[in-house]
Amino acid sequence: MAAGVACGAALAALTVPAAEAGPLRQGSPHWAPKDPGTPKVRFRGLAAVDRRTAWLAGTGGTVLRTTDGGASWRNVSPPGAGDQEFRDVEAFDARRAVVLAIGEGEASRVYRTDDGGATWTESFRNTDPKAFYDCLAFFDRRHGLAMSDPVDGRFRILSTSDGGRSWRVLPASGMPPALDGEAGFAASGQCLVTSGPKDVWLATGGGA
């Protein structure tokens, strides 16, 4: 729960008007802890859309959404995903978001919602037992990538051009060979980031 509270506090720090925050030293932030109502969940993914809307993703297949700047959170988790470990969430607005579940083989999955989490569609399920997807990132509302730990010596990349509704594995020929022990970190979805329409950075660790 601590991670969820911290996420709520971080969003509140950006959204509480000065008049509500009380007297502050110039330049000091205001923090207001928020209870997301899920005490057994460890949150790892956060996507802030604007000053009022943000999404959280975490253990136990949990997804939360706020539309009031973090004052309250609604559980919008995908049904039947209680055994999934969500590590990354990418949100486009208050209704559309994509979440990544991590793990070996079929445990790596992608879900998408177009109605604020009322319903979800599983748009990708990994079938390669050697793949383990860590994170995803979008260039815009349609184009995005997801990254797996090395498969046969090279990092594997998924691609979508329809907002995460479908995915395809990209050829590995342009990917440099991975070092021994090199891998991503499925912690908060930050091992893959984009800038503009084409640039993407991939961060790894573990290798010498």
PDB file of C-alpha atoms in Angstrom:
ATOM      1  CA  MET A   1       0.000   0.000   0.000  1.00  0.00           C
ATOM      2  CA  ALA A   2       2.922   2.314   0.674  1.00  0.00           C
ATOM      3  CA  ALA A   3       3.719   2.558  -3.016  1.00  0.00           C
ATOM      4  CA  GLY A   4       0.105   3.386  -3.804  1.00  0.00           C
ATOM      5  CA  VAL A   5       0.007   6.034  -1.106  1.00  0.00           C
ATOM      6  CA  ALA A   6       3.215   7.541  -2.468  1.00  0.00           C
ATOM      7  CA  CYS A   7       1.750   7.644  -5.961  1.00  0.00           C
ATOM      8  CA  GLY A   8      -1.370   9.328  -4.667  1.00  0.00           C
ATOM      9  CA  ALA A   9       0.718  11.780  -2.717  1.00  0.00           C
ATOM     10  CA  ALA A  10       2.850  12.601  -5.718  1.00  0.00           C
ATOM     11  CA  LEU A  11      -0.230  13.341  -7.816  1.00  0.00           C
ATOM     12  CA  ALA A  12      -1.763  15.365  -5.001  1.00  0.00           C
ATOM     13  CA  ALA A  13       1.407  17.423  -4.824  1.00  0.00           C
ATOM     14  CA  LEU A  14       0.787  18.500  -8.398  1.00  0.00           C
ATOM     15  CA  THR A  15      -2.940  19.105  -8.084  1.00  0.00           C
ATOM     16  CA  VAL A  16      -3.764  20.700  -4.708  1.00  0.00           C
ATOM     17  CA  PRO A  17      -4.347  24.442  -5.173  1.00  0.00           C
ATOM     18  CA  ALA A  18      -2.224  26.752  -3.040  1.00  0.00           C
ATOM     19  CA  ALA A  19      -5.318  28.028  -1.243  1.00  0.00           C
ATOM     20  CA  GLU A  20      -6.132  24.498  -0.035  1.00  0.00           C
ATOM     21  CA  ALA A  21      -2.573  23.579   0.804  1.00  0.00           C
ATOM     22  CA  GLY A  22      -2.229  26.150   3.582  1.00  0.00           C
ATOM     23  CA  PRO A  23       0.820  28.303   4.294  1.00  0.00           C
ATOM     24  CA  LEU A  24       3.936  27.009   2.553  1.00  0.00           C
ATOM     25  CA  ARG A  25       7.452  28.200   2.183  1.00  0.00           C
ATOM     26  CA  GLN A  26       8.089  29.505  -1.299  1.00  0.00           C
ATOM     27  CA  GLY A  27       8.976  26.666  -3.619  1.00  0.00           C
ATOM     28  CA  SER A  28       8.055  23.869  -1.170  1.00  0.00           C
ATOM     29  CA  PRO A  29       5.702  21.119  -2.396  1.00  0.00           C
ATOM     30  CA  HIS A  30       2.576  19.993  -0.587  1.00  0.00           C
ATOM     31  CA  TRP A  31       2.140  16.292   0.087  1.00  0.00           C
ATOM     32  CA  ALA A  32      -1.160  14.669   1.092  1.00  0.00           C
ATOM     33  CA  PRO A  33      -1.128  10.870   1.604  1.00  0.00           C
ATOM     34  CA  LYS A  34      -4.105   9.078   0.023  1.00  0.00           C
ATOM     35  CA  ASP A  35      -5.344   5.587   0.910  1.00  0.00           C
ATOM     36  CA  PRO A  36      -6.055   3.731  -2.364  1.00  0.00           C
ATOM     37  CA  GLY A  37      -8.156   1.173  -0.454  1.00  0.00           C
ATOM     38  CA  THR A  38      -6.094  -1.875  -1.460  1.00  0.00           C
ATOM     39  CA  PRO A  39      -3.886  -2.692   1.556  1.00  0.00           C
ATOM     40  CA  LYS A  40      -2.325  -5.896   0.168  1.00  0.00           C
ATOM     41  CA  VAL A  41      -1.306  -4.504  -3.218  1.00  0.00           C
ATOM     42  CA  ARG A  42       2.186  -3.323  -4.166  1.00  0.00           C
ATOM     43  CA  PHE A  43       1.920  -0.723  -6.904  1.00  0.00           C
ATOM     44  CA  ARG A  44       4.681  -0.540  -9.524  1.00  0.00           C
ATOM     45  CA  GLY A  45       3.182   1.325 -12.496  1.00  0.00           C
ATOM     46  CA  LEU A  46       1.906   4.919 -12.649  1.00  0.00           C
ATOM     47  CA  ALA A  47       0.608   6.911 -15.625  1.00  0.00           C
ATOM     48  CA  ALA A  48      -0.507  10.505 -15.054  1.00  0.00           C
ATOM     49  CA  VAL A  49      -2.611  11.799 -17.955  1.00  0.00           C
ATOM     50  CA  ASP A  50      -3.291  15.301 -16.649  1.00  0.00           C
ATOM     51  CA  ARG A  51      -3.893  17.164 -13.382  1.00  0.00           C
ATOM     52  CA  ARG A  52      -6.983  15.085 -12.572  1.00  0.00           C
ATOM     53  CA  THR A  53      -6.535  11.702 -14.243  1.00  0.00           C
ATOM     54  CA  ALA A  54      -4.007   8.974 -13.449  1.00  0.00           C
ATOM     55  CA  TRP A  55      -3.789   5.188 -13.481  1.00  0.00           C
ATOM     56  CA  LEU A  56      -2.005   2.785 -11.095  1.00  0.00           C
ATOM     57  CA  ALA A  57      -1.049  -0.849 -11.745  1.00  0.00           C
ATOM     58  CA  GLY A  58       0.305  -3.430  -9.320  1.00  0.00           C
ATOM     59  CA  THR A  59       0.292  -6.919  -7.903  1.00  0.00           C
ATOM     60  CA  GLY A  60      -2.739  -9.171  -7.817  1.00  0.00           C
ATOM     61  CA  GLY A  61      -3.851  -7.959 -11.231  1.00  0.00           C
ATOM     62  CA  THR A  62      -4.825  -4.608  -9.731  1.00  0.00           C
ATOM     63  CA  VAL A  63      -5.513  -1.426 -11.699  1.00  0.00           C
ATOM     64  CA  LEU A  64      -6.785   1.769 -10.053  1.00  0.00           C
ATOM     65  CA  ARG A  65      -7.896   5.021 -11.661  1.00  0.00           C
ATOM     66  CA  THR A  66      -8.435   8.531 -10.323  1.00  0.00           C
ATOM     67  CA  THR A  67     -10.308  11.318 -12.093  1.00  0.00           C
ATOM     68  CA  ASP A  68     -10.226  13.842  -9.234  1.00  0.00           C
ATOM     69  CA  GLY A  69      -6.519  14.505  -8.877  1.00  0.00           C
ATOM     70  CA  GLY A  70      -5.861  11.596  -6.528  1.00  0.00           C
ATOM     71  CA  ALA A  71      -8.486  12.476  -3.902  1.00  0.00           C
ATOM     72  CA  SER A  72     -10.132   9.104  -4.546  1.00  0.00           C
ATOM     73  CA  TRP A  73      -9.267   5.948  -6.493  1.00  0.00           C
ATOM     74  CA  ARG A  74     -11.544   3.444  -8.195  1.00  0.00           C
ATOM     75  CA  ASN A  75     -10.632  -0.213  -8.621  1.00  0.00           C
ATOM     76  CA  VAL A  76     -10.963  -0.972 -12.355  1.00  0.00           C
ATOM     77  CA  SER A  77      -8.948  -4.203 -12.425  1.00  0.00           C
ATOM     78  CA  PRO A  78      -9.463  -6.664 -15.292  1.00  0.00           C
ATOM     79  CA  PRO A  79     -11.771  -9.518 -14.204  1.00  0.00           C
ATOM     80  CA  GLY A  80     -10.002 -12.825 -13.667  1.00  0.00           C
ATOM     81  CA  ALA A  81      -6.527 -11.276 -13.609  1.00  0.00           C
ATOM     82  CA  GLY A  82      -5.899 -11.809  -9.898  1.00  0.00           C
ATOM     83  CA  ASP A  83      -2.813 -13.936 -10.529  1.00  0.00           C
ATOM     84  CA  GLN A  84      -1.222 -11.334 -12.849  1.00  0.00           C
ATOM     85  CA  GLU A  85       1.673  -9.092 -11.824  1.00  0.00           C
ATOM     86  CA  PHE A  86       1.130  -5.710 -13.467  1.00  0.00           C
ATOM     87  CA  ARG A  87       4.322  -3.663 -13.734  1.00  0.00           C
ATOM     88  CA  ASP A  88       3.537  -1.046 -16.362  1.00  0.00           C
ATOM     89  CA  VAL A  89       0.525   1.042 -17.316  1.00  0.00           C
ATOM     90  CA  GLU A  90       0.358   3.478 -20.237  1.00  0.00           C
ATOM     91  CA  ALA A  91      -2.726   5.722 -20.336  1.00  0.00           C
ATOM     92  CA  PHE A  92      -3.968   7.923 -23.163  1.00  0.00           C
ATOM     93  CA  ASP A  93      -6.869   9.588 -21.313  1.00  0.00           C
ATOM     94  CA  ALA A  94      -9.475   8.813 -18.643  1.00  0.00           C
ATOM     95  CA  ARG A  95     -10.979   5.990 -20.716  1.00  0.00           C
ATOM     96  CA  ARG A  96      -8.127   4.396 -22.668  1.00  0.00           C
ATOM     97  CA  ALA A  97      -5.163   2.599 -21.101  1.00  0.00           C
ATOM     98  CA  VAL A  98      -2.869  -0.401 -21.644  1.00  0.00           C
ATOM     99  CA  VAL A  99      -1.340  -2.517 -18.867  1.00  0.00           C
ATOM    100  CA  LEU A 100       1.492  -5.049 -18.987  1.00  0.00           C
ATOM    101  CA  ALA A 101       1.656  -8.195 -16.874  1.00  0.00           C
ATOM    102  CA  ILE A 102       5.147  -9.629 -16.413  1.00  0.00           C
ATOM    103  CA  GLY A 103       6.484 -13.145 -16.061  1.00  0.00           C
ATOM    104  CA  GLU A 104       7.884 -16.080 -17.973  1.00  0.00           C
ATOM    105  CA  GLY A 105       5.955 -17.551 -20.874  1.00  0.00           C
ATOM    106  CA  GLU A 106       2.218 -16.932 -20.801  1.00  0.00           C
ATOM    107  CA  ALA A 107       2.459 -14.835 -17.645  1.00  0.00           C
ATOM    108  CA  SER A 108       3.563 -11.944 -19.888  1.00  0.00           C
ATOM    109  CA  ARG A 109       0.361 -10.358 -21.205  1.00  0.00           C
ATOM    110  CA  VAL A 110      -1.049  -7.037 -22.368  1.00  0.00           C
ATOM    111  CA  TYR A 111      -4.566  -5.801 -21.587  1.00  0.00           C
ATOM    112  CA  ARG A 112      -6.371  -2.769 -23.024  1.00  0.00           C
ATOM    113  CA  THR A 113      -9.487  -0.839 -21.991  1.00  0.00           C
ATOM    114  CA  ASP A 114     -11.461   1.753 -23.961  1.00  0.00           C
ATOM    115  CA  ASP A 115     -14.115   2.490 -21.337  1.00  0.00           C
ATOM    116  CA  GLY A 116     -12.260   3.518 -18.194  1.00  0.00           C
ATOM    117  CA  GLY A 117     -11.669  -0.035 -17.017  1.00  0.00           C
ATOM    118  CA  ALA A 118     -15.302  -1.187 -17.169  1.00  0.00           C
ATOM    119  CA  THR A 119     -14.173  -3.865 -19.626  1.00  0.00           C
ATOM    120  CA  TRP A 120     -10.749  -5.137 -20.709  1.00  0.00           C
ATOM    121  CA  THR A 121      -9.433  -7.050 -23.716  1.00  0.00           C
ATOM    122  CA  GLU A 122      -6.361  -9.277 -23.568  1.00  0.00           C
ATOM    123  CA  SER A 123      -4.526  -8.138 -26.682  1.00  0.00           C
ATOM    124  CA  PHE A 124      -1.310 -10.147 -26.271  1.00  0.00           C
ATOM    125  CA  ARG A 125      -0.243 -13.342 -24.499  1.00  0.00           C
ATOM    126  CA  ASN A 126       3.354 -14.489 -24.818  1.00  0.00           C
ATOM    127  CA  THR A 127       3.727 -18.042 -26.098  1.00  0.00           C
ATOM    128  CA  ASP A 128       7.532 -18.261 -26.035  1.00  0.00           C
ATOM    129  CA  PRO A 129       8.736 -19.774 -22.731  1.00  0.00           C
ATOM    130  CA  LYS A 130      12.097 -18.011 -23.179  1.00  0.00           C
ATOM    131  CA  ALA A 131      10.536 -14.517 -23.290  1.00  0.00           C
ATOM    132  CA  PHE A 132       9.850 -12.330 -20.250  1.00  0.00           C
ATOM    133  CA  TYR A 133       8.361  -8.917 -21.008  1.00  0.00           C
ATOM    134  CA  ASP A 134       9.423  -6.081 -18.708  1.00  0.00           C
ATOM    135  CA  CYS A 135       7.962  -2.791 -19.925  1.00  0.00           C
ATOM    136  CA  LEU A 136       6.169  -0.933 -22.697  1.00  0.00           C
ATOM    137  CA  ALA A 137       6.067   2.606 -24.071  1.00  0.00           C
ATOM    138  CA  PHE A 138       4.084   4.547 -26.660  1.00  0.00           C
ATOM    139  CA  PHE A 139       5.164   7.186 -29.176  1.00  0.00           C
ATOM    140  CA  ASP A 140       1.568   8.354 -29.592  1.00  0.00           C
ATOM    141  CA  ARG A 141      -1.943   6.947 -29.174  1.00  0.00           C
ATOM    142  CA  ARG A 142      -1.377   4.289 -31.846  1.00  0.00           C
ATOM    143  CA  HIS A 143       2.295   3.352 -31.997  1.00  0.00           C
ATOM    144  CA  GLY A 144       4.093   1.612 -29.165  1.00  0.00           C
ATOM    145  CA  LEU A 145       6.680  -1.005 -28.208  1.00  0.00           C
ATOM    146  CA  ALA A 146       7.128  -3.623 -25.502  1.00  0.00           C
ATOM    147  CA  MET A 147      10.467  -5.104 -24.438  1.00  0.00           C
ATOM    148  CA  SER A 148      11.369  -8.640 -23.389  1.00  0.00           C
ATOM    149  CA  ASP A 149      14.535  -9.937 -21.776  1.00  0.00           C
ATOM    150  CA  PRO A 150      16.905 -11.571 -24.291  1.00  0.00           C
ATOM    151  CA  VAL A 151      15.591 -14.480 -26.339  1.00  0.00           C
ATOM    152  CA  ASP A 152      18.312 -16.460 -28.103  1.00  0.00           C
ATOM    153  CA  GLY A 153      20.856 -13.806 -27.142  1.00  0.00           C
ATOM    154  CA  ARG A 154      19.008 -10.636 -28.210  1.00  0.00           C
ATOM    155  CA  PHE A 155      16.390  -8.420 -26.579  1.00  0.00           C
ATOM    156  CA  ARG A 156      12.976  -9.001 -28.117  1.00  0.00           C
ATOM    157  CA  ILE A 157      10.694  -6.105 -29.099  1.00  0.00           C
ATOM    158  CA  LEU A 158       6.937  -6.146 -29.707  1.00  0.00           C
ATOM    159  CA  SER A 159       5.278  -3.473 -31.836  1.00  0.00           C
ATOM    160  CA  THR A 160       1.734  -2.118 -32.072  1.00  0.00           C
ATOM    161  CA  SER A 161       0.306   0.367 -34.557  1.00  0.00           C
ATOM    162  CA  ASP A 162      -3.302   0.325 -33.336  1.00  0.00           C
ATOM    163  CA  GLY A 163      -3.003   1.548 -29.769  1.00  0.00           C
ATOM    164  CA  GLY A 164      -2.209  -1.824 -28.238  1.00  0.00           C
ATOM    165  CA  ARG A 165      -5.130  -3.726 -29.733  1.00  0.00           C
ATOM    166  CA  SER A 166      -2.723  -6.076 -31.538  1.00  0.00           C
ATOM    167  CA  TRP A 167       1.031  -6.771 -31.338  1.00  0.00           C
ATOM    168  CA  ARG A 168       3.735  -8.340 -33.506  1.00  0.00           C
ATOM    169  CA  VAL A 169       7.290  -9.436 -32.733  1.00  0.00           C
ATOM    170  CA  LEU A 170       9.878  -7.326 -34.583  1.00  0.00           C
ATOM    171  CA  PRO A 171      12.884  -8.930 -36.318  1.00  0.00           C
ATOM    172  CA  ALA A 172      15.896  -9.265 -34.029  1.00  0.00           C
ATOM    173  CA  SER A 173      18.491  -8.591 -36.719  1.00  0.00           C
ATOM    174  CA  GLY A 174      18.992  -4.945 -35.743  1.00  0.00           C
ATOM    175  CA  MET A 175      19.375  -5.655 -32.014  1.00  0.00           C
ATOM    176  CA  PRO A 176      22.945  -5.913 -30.627  1.00  0.00           C
ATOM    177  CA  PRO A 177      23.804  -9.177 -28.848  1.00  0.00           C
ATOM    178  CA  ALA A 178      23.066  -9.130 -25.124  1.00  0.00           C
ATOM    179  CA  LEU A 179      25.821  -9.536 -22.563  1.00  0.00           C
ATOM    180  CA  ASP A 180      25.922 -12.573 -20.295  1.00  0.00           C
ATOM    181  CA  GLY A 181      23.326 -11.999 -17.600  1.00  0.00           C
ATOM    182  CA  GLU A 182      21.999  -8.809 -19.185  1.00  0.00           C
ATOM    183  CA  ALA A 183      18.281  -8.192 -18.680  1.00  0.00           C
ATOM    184  CA  GLY A 184      15.675  -5.541 -18.041  1.00  0.00           C
ATOM    185  CA  PHE A 185      14.081  -4.677 -14.716  1.00  0.00           C
ATOM    186  CA  ALA A 186      10.328  -5.295 -14.483  1.00  0.00           C
ATOM    187  CA  ALA A 187       9.878  -2.735 -11.741  1.00  0.00           C
ATOM    188  CA  SER A 188       7.975   0.322 -12.912  1.00  0.00           C
ATOM    189  CA  GLY A 189       7.868   0.275 -16.690  1.00  0.00           C
ATOM    190  CA  GLN A 190      10.747   2.701 -17.067  1.00  0.00           C
ATOM    191  CA  CYS A 191      13.228   0.441 -18.867  1.00  0.00           C
ATOM    192  CA  LEU A 192      11.762   1.605 -22.189  1.00  0.00           C
ATOM    193  CA  VAL A 193      11.041   5.271 -22.957  1.00  0.00           C
ATOM    194  CA  THR A 194      10.185   7.193 -26.124  1.00  0.00           C
ATOM    195  CA  SER A 195      10.607  10.743 -27.391  1.00  0.00           C
ATOM    196  CA  GLY A 196       8.974  12.109 -30.518  1.00  0.00           C
ATOM    197  CA  PRO A 197       7.730   9.837 -33.308  1.00  0.00           C
ATOM    198  CA  LYS A 198      10.760   7.538 -33.676  1.00  0.00           C
ATOM    199  CA  ASP A 199      13.334   7.712 -30.862  1.00  0.00           C
ATOM    200  CA  VAL A 200      13.310   5.064 -28.135  1.00  0.00           C
ATOM    201  CA  TRP A 201      15.758   4.231 -25.329  1.00  0.00           C
ATOM    202  CA  LEU A 202      16.164   0.811 -23.765  1.00  0.00           C
ATOM    203  CA  ALA A 203      17.859   0.469 -20.353  1.00  0.00           C
ATOM    204  CA  THR A 204      19.244  -2.815 -19.042  1.00  0.00           C
ATOM    205  CA  GLY A 205      21.321  -4.204 -16.190  1.00  0.00           C
ATOM    206  CA  GLY A 206      22.571  -7.412 -14.676  1.00  0.00           C
ATOM    207  CA  GLY A 207      25.441  -8.006 -17.102  1.00  0.00           C
ATOM    208  CA  ALA A 208      29.095  -7.279 -16.388  1.00  0.00           C
TER     209      ALA A 208
END
